[in-house]
XYZ file of C-alpha atoms in Angstrom:
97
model
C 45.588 11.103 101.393
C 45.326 7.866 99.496
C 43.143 4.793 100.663
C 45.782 2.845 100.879
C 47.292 4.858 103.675
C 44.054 5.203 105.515
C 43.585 1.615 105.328
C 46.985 0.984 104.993
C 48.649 -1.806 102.754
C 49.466 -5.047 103.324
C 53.132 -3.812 103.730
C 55.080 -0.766 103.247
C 58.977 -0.343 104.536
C 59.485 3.669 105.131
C 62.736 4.984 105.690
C 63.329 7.775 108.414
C 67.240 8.849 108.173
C 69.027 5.573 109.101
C 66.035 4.435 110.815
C 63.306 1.959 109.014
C 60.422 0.439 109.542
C 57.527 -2.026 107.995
C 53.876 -1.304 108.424
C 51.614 -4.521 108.063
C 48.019 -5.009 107.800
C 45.490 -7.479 107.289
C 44.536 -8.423 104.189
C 40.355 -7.142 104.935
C 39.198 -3.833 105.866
C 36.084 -3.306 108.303
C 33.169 -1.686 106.575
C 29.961 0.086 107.803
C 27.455 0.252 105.170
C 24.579 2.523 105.412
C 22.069 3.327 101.826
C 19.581 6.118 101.063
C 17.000 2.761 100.328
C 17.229 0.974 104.083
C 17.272 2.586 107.701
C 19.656 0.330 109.157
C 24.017 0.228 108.916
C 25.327 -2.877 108.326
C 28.595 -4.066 109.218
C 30.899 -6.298 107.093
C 34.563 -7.376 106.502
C 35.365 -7.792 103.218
C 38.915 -8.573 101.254
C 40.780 -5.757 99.507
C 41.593 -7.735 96.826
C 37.881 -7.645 96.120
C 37.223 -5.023 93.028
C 34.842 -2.667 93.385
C 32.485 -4.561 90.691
C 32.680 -7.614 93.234
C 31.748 -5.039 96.309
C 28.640 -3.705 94.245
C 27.302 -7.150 93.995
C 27.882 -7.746 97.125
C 26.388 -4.946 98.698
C 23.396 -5.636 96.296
C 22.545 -8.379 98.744
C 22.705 -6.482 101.608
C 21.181 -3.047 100.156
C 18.995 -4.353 98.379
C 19.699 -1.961 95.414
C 20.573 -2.621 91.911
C 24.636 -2.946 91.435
C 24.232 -1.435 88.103
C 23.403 1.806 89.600
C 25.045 1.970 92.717
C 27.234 4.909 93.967
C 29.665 4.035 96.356
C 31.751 6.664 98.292
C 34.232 6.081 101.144
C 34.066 8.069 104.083
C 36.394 8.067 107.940
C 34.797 7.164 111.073
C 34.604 10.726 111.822
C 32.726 11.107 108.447
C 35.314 13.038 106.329
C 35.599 11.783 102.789
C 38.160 9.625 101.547
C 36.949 8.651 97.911
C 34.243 8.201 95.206
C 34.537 3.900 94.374
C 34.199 3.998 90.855
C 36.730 2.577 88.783
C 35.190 -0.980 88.698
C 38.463 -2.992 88.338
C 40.071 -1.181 91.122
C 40.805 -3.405 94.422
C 39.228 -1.888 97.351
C 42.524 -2.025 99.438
C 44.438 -0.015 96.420
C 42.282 2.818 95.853
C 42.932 6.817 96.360
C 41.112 9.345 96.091
């Protein structure tokens, strides 16, 4: 499953025998962000055009950990994993696992 269809992109036409159809999304995805260095989750809306270097910096000021060494991994609501973030230069509404 890629990220983009758990997230979905901003829009996709599928075709189902003569029948089509569009799926459309906003352009931000909801995140919950928990760390091994804080107690609390955090919950923040950021842009998928937003590269994963520009999430680590971002999350640095909510973490409080160092960007630099950050390990970021994508998970469902129901926990199940989705991806490892690692490719810096990868927009996080384009990414799959």
């Amino acid at each position: 499953m890629g990220f983009d269809k758990f997230f979905g992109s901003k829009m996709t036409d599928y075709a189902l025998g003569k029948e089509s159809f569009k799926v459309v999304t906003g352009d931000v995805v909801t995140v919950f962000i928990t760390s091994n260095i804080t107690s609390f989750t955090s919950e923040k809306k950021f842009d998928k055009s937003l590269t994963i270097a520009d999430l680590k910096s971002k999350l640095e000021l909510i973490t409080g950990g160092n960007s630099g060494s950050m390990n970021i991994t994508a998970f469902t609501k129901e926990d199940k994993l989705i991806c490892e973030l690692s490719d810096p230069n990868a927009m996080l509404g384009s990414l799959e696992n």
